Coordinates of N, CA, C and O in Angstrom, one line a residue:
X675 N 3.7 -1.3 -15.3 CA 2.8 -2.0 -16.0 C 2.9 -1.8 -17.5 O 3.0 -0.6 -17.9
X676 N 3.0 -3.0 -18.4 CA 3.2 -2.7 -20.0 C 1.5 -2.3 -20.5 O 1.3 -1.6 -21.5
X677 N 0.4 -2.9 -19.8 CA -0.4 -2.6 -20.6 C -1.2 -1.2 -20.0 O -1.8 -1.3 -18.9
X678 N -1.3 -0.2 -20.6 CA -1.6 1.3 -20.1 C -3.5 1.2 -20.2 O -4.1 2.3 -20.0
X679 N -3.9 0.4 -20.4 CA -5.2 0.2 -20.6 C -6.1 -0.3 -19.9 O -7.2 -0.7 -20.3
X680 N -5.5 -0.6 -18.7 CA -6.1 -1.3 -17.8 C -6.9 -1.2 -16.7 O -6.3 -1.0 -15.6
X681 N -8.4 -1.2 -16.8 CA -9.6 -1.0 -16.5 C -9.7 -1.8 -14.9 O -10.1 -1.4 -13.8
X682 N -9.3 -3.2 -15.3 CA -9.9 -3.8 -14.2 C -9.4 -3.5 -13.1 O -8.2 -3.2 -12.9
X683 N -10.3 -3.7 -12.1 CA -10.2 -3.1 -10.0 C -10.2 -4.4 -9.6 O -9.7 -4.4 -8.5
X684 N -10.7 -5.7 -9.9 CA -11.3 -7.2 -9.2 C -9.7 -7.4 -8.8 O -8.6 -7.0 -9.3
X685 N -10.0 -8.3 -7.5 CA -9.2 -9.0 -7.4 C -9.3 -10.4 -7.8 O -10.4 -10.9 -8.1
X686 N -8.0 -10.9 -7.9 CA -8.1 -12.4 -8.6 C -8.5 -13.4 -7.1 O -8.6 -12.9 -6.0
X687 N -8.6 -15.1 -7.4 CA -8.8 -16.2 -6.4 C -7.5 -15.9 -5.5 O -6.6 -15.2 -6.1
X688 N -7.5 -16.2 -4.4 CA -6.6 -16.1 -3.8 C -5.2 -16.8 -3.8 O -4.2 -16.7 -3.1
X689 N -5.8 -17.7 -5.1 CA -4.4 -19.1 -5.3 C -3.6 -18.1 -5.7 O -2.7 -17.7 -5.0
X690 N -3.9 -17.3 -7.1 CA -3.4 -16.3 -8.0 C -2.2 -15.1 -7.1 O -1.1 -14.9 -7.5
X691 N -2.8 -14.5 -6.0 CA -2.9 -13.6 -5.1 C -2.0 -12.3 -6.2 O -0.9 -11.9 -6.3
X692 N -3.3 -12.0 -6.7 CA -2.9 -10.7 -7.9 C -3.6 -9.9 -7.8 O -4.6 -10.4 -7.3
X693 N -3.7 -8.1 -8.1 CA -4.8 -7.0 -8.6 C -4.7 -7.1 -9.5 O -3.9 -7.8 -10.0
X694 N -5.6 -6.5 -10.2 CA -5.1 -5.5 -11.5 C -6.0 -4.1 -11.2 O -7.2 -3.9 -11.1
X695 N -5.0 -3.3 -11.2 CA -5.4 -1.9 -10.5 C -5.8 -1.2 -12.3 O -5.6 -1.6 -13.4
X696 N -6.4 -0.2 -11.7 CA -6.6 1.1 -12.9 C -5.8 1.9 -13.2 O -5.0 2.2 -12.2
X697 N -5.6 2.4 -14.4 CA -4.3 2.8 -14.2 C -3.9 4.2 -13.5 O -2.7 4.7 -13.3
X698 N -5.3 4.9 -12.9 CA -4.9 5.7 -12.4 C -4.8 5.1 -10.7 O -4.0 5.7 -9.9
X699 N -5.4 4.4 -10.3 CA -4.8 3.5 -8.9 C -3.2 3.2 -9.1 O -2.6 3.5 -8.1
X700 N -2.5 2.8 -10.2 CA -1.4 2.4 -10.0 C -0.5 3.0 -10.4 O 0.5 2.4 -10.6
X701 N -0.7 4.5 -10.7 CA 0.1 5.9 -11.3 C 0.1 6.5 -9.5 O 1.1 6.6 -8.9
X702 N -1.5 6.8 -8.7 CA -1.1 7.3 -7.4 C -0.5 6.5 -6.6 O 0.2 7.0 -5.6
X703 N -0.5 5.2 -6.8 CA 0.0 4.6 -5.7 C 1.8 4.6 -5.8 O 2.6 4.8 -4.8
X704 N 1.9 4.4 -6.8 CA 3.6 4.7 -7.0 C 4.3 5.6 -7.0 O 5.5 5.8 -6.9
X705 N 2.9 6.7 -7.4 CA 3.7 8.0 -7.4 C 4.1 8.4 -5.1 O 5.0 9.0 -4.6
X706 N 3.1 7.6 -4.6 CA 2.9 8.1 -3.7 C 4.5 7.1 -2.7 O 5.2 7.4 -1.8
X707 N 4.3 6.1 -3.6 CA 5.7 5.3 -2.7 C 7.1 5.9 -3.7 O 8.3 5.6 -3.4
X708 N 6.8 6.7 -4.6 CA 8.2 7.0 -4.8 C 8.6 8.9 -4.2 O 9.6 9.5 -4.5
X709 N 7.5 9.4 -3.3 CA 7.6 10.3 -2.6 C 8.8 10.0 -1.5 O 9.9 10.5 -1.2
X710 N 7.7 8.9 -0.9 CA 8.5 8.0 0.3 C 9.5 7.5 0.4 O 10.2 7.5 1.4
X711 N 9.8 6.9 -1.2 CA 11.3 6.5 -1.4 C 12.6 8.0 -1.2 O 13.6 8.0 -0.6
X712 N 11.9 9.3 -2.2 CA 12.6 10.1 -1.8 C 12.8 10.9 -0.1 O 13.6 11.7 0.3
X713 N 11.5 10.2 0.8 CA 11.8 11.0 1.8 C 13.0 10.0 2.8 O 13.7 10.5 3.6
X714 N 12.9 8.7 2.4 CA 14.2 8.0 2.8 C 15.3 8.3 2.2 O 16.2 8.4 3.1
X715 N 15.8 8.7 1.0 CA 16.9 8.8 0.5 C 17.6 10.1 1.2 O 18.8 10.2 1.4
X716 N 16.3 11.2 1.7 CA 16.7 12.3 2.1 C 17.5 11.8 3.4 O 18.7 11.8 3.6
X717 N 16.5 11.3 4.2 CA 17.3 10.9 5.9 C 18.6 10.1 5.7 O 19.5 10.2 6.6
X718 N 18.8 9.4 4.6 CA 20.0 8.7 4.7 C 21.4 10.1 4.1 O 22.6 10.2 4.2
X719 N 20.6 10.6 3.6 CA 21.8 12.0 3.4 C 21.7 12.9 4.7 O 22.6 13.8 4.8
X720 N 21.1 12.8 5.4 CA 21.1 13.4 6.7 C 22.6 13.0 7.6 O 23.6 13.7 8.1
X721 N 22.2 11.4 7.5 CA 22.8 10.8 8.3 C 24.3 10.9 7.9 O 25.3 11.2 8.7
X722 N 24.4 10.6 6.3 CA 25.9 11.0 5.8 C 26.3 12.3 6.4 O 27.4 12.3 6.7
X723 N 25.7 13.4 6.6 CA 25.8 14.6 6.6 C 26.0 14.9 8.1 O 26.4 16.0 8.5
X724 N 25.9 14.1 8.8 CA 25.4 14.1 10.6 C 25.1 15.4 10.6 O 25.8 16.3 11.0
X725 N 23.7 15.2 10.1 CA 22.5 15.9 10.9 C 22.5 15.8 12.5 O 23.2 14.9 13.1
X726 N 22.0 16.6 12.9 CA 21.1 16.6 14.7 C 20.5 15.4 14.7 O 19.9 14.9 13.7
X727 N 20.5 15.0 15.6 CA 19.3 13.6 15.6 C 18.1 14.4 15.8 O 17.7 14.4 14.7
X728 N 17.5 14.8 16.4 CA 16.1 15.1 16.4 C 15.8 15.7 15.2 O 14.6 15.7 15.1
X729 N 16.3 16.2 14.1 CA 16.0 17.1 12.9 C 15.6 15.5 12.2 O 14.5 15.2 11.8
X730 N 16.9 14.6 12.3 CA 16.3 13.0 11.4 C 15.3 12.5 12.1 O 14.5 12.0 11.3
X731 N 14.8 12.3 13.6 CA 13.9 11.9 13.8 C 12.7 12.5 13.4 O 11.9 11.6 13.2
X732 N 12.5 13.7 13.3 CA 11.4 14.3 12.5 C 11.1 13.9 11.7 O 10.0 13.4 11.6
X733 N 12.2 13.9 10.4 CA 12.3 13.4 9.2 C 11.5 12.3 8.9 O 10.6 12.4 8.1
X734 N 11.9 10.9 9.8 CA 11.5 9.6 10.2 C 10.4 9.9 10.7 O 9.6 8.9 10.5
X735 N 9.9 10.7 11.4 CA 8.2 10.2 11.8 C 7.4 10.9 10.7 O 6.2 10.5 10.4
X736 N 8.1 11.8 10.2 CA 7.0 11.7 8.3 C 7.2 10.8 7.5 O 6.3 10.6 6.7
X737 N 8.2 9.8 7.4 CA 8.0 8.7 6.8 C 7.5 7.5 7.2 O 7.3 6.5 6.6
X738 N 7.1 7.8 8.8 CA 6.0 7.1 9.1 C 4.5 7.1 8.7 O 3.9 6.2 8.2
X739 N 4.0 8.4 9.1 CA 2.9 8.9 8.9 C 2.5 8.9 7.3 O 1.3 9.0 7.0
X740 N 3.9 8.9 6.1 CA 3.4 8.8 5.0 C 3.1 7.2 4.7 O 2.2 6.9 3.9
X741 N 3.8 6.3 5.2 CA 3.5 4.8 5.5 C 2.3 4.4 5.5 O 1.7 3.6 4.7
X742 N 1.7 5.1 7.1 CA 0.8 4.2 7.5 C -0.4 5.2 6.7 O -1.5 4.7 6.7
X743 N -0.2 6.8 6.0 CA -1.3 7.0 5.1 C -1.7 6.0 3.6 O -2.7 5.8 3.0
X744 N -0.2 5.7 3.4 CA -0.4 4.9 2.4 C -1.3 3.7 2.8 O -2.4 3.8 2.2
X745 N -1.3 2.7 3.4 CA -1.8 1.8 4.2 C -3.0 2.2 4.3 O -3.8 1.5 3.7
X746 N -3.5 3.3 5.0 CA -4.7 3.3 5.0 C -5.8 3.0 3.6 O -6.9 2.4 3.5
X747 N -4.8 3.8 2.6 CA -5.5 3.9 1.4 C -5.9 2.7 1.1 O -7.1 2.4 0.9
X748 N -4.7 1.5 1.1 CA -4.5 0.8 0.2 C -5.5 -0.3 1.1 O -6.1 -1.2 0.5
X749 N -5.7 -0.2 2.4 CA -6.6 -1.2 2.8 C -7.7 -0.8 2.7 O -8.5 -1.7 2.8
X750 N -8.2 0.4 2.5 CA -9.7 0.7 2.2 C -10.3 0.1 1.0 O -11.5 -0.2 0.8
X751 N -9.1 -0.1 -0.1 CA -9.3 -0.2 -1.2 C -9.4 -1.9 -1.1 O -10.0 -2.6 -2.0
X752 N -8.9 -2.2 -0.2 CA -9.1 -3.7 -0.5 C -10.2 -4.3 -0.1 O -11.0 -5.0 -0.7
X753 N -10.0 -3.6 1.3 CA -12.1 -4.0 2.2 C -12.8 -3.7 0.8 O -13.4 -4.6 0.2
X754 N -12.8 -2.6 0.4 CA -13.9 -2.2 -1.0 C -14.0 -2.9 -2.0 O -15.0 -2.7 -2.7
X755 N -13.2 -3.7 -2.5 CA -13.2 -4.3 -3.4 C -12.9 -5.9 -3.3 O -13.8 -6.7 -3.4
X756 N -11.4 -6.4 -3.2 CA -11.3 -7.4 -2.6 C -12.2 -8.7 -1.6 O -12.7 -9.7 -2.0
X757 N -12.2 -8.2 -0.6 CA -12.6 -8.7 0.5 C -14.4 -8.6 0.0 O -14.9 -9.7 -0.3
X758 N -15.1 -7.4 -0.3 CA -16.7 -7.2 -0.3 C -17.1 -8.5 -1.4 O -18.1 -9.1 -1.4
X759 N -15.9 -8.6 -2.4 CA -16.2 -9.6 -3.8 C -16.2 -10.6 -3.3 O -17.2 -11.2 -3.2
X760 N -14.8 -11.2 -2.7 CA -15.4 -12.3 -1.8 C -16.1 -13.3 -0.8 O -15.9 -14.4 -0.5
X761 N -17.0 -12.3 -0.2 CA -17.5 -12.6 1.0 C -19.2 -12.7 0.0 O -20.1 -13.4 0.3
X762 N -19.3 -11.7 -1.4 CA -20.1 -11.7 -2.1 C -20.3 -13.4 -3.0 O -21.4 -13.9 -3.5
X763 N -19.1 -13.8 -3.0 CA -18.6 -14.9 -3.7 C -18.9 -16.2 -2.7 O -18.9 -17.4 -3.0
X764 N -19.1 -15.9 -1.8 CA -19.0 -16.8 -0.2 C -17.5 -17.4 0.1 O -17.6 -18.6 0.5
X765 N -16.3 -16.9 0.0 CA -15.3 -17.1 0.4 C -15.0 -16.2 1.3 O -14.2 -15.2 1.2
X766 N -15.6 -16.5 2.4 CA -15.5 -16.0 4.0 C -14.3 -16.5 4.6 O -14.2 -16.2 5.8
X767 N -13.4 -17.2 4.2 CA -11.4 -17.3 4.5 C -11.1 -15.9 4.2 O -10.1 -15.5 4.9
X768 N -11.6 -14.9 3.3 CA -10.8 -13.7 3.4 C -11.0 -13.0 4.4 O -10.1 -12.2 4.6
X769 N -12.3 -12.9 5.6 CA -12.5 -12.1 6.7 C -11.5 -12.8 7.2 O -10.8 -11.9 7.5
X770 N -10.8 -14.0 7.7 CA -9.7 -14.2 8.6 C -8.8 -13.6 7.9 O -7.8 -13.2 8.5
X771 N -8.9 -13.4 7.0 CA -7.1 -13.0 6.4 C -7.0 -11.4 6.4 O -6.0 -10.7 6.2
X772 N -8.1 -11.1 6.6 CA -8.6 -9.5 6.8 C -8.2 -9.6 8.1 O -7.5 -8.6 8.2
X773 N -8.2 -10.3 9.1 CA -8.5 -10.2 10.6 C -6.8 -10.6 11.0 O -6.5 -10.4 12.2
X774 N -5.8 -11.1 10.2 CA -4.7 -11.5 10.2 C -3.8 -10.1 10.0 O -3.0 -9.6 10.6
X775 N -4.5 -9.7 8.7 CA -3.7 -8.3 8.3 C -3.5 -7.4 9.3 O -2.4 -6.9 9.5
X776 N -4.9 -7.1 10.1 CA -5.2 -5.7 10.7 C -3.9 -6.1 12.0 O -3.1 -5.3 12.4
X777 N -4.3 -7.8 12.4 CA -3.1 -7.5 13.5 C -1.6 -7.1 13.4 O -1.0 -6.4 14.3
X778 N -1.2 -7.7 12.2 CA 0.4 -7.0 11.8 C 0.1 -5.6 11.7 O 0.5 -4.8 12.5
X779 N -0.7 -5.4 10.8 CA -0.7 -3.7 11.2 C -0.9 -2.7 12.2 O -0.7 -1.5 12.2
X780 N -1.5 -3.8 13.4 CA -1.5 -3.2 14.1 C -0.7 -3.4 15.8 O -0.9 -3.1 16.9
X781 N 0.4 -4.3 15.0 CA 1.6 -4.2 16.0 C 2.9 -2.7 16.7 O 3.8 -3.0 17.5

């Protein structure tokens, strides 16, 4: 993000389909997916390395679990803000799209 000053949490109409995070929302959030980027980079050096498979499958189910922690964050954050503004707004299309989400996520 070029502007370091950025306050606002709203989400925008859904034509838009934009945040604008705070900047400390979007300092943890990337710090936290560039964790994950390094915990892939590692398993793919595993794999160069022919690791054990069960040592990389470990590996892989922490980068699961750091996944779907991320996820959790990031949908809490949306029911809380997102979704609460619109349903405040009376655009009740975002509970289906809320009810759309949880199912992929929860394939």
């Amino acid at each position: 993000m070029e502007n370091n000053m950025i306050q606002e949490t709203s989400c925008e109409d859904s034509t838009n389909r934009r945040k604008e995070r705070s900047e400390k929302e979007h300092r943890d959030m990337v710090n936290r997916l560039s964790r994950i980027e390094g915990q892939i980079r590692g398993i793919k050096g595993m794999v160069e390395k022919n690791a054990y498979c069960t040592d990389i499958l470990i590996q892989v189910a922490a980068v699961n679990a750091a996944l779907n922690s991320f996820n959790r964050v990031l949908l809490a954050d949306h029911i809380k803000t997102c979704v609460t503004q619109d349903i405040l707004d009376g655009k009740e299309e975002t509970v289906d799209e809320l009810v759309d989400t949880l199912k992929k996520l929860m394939k």
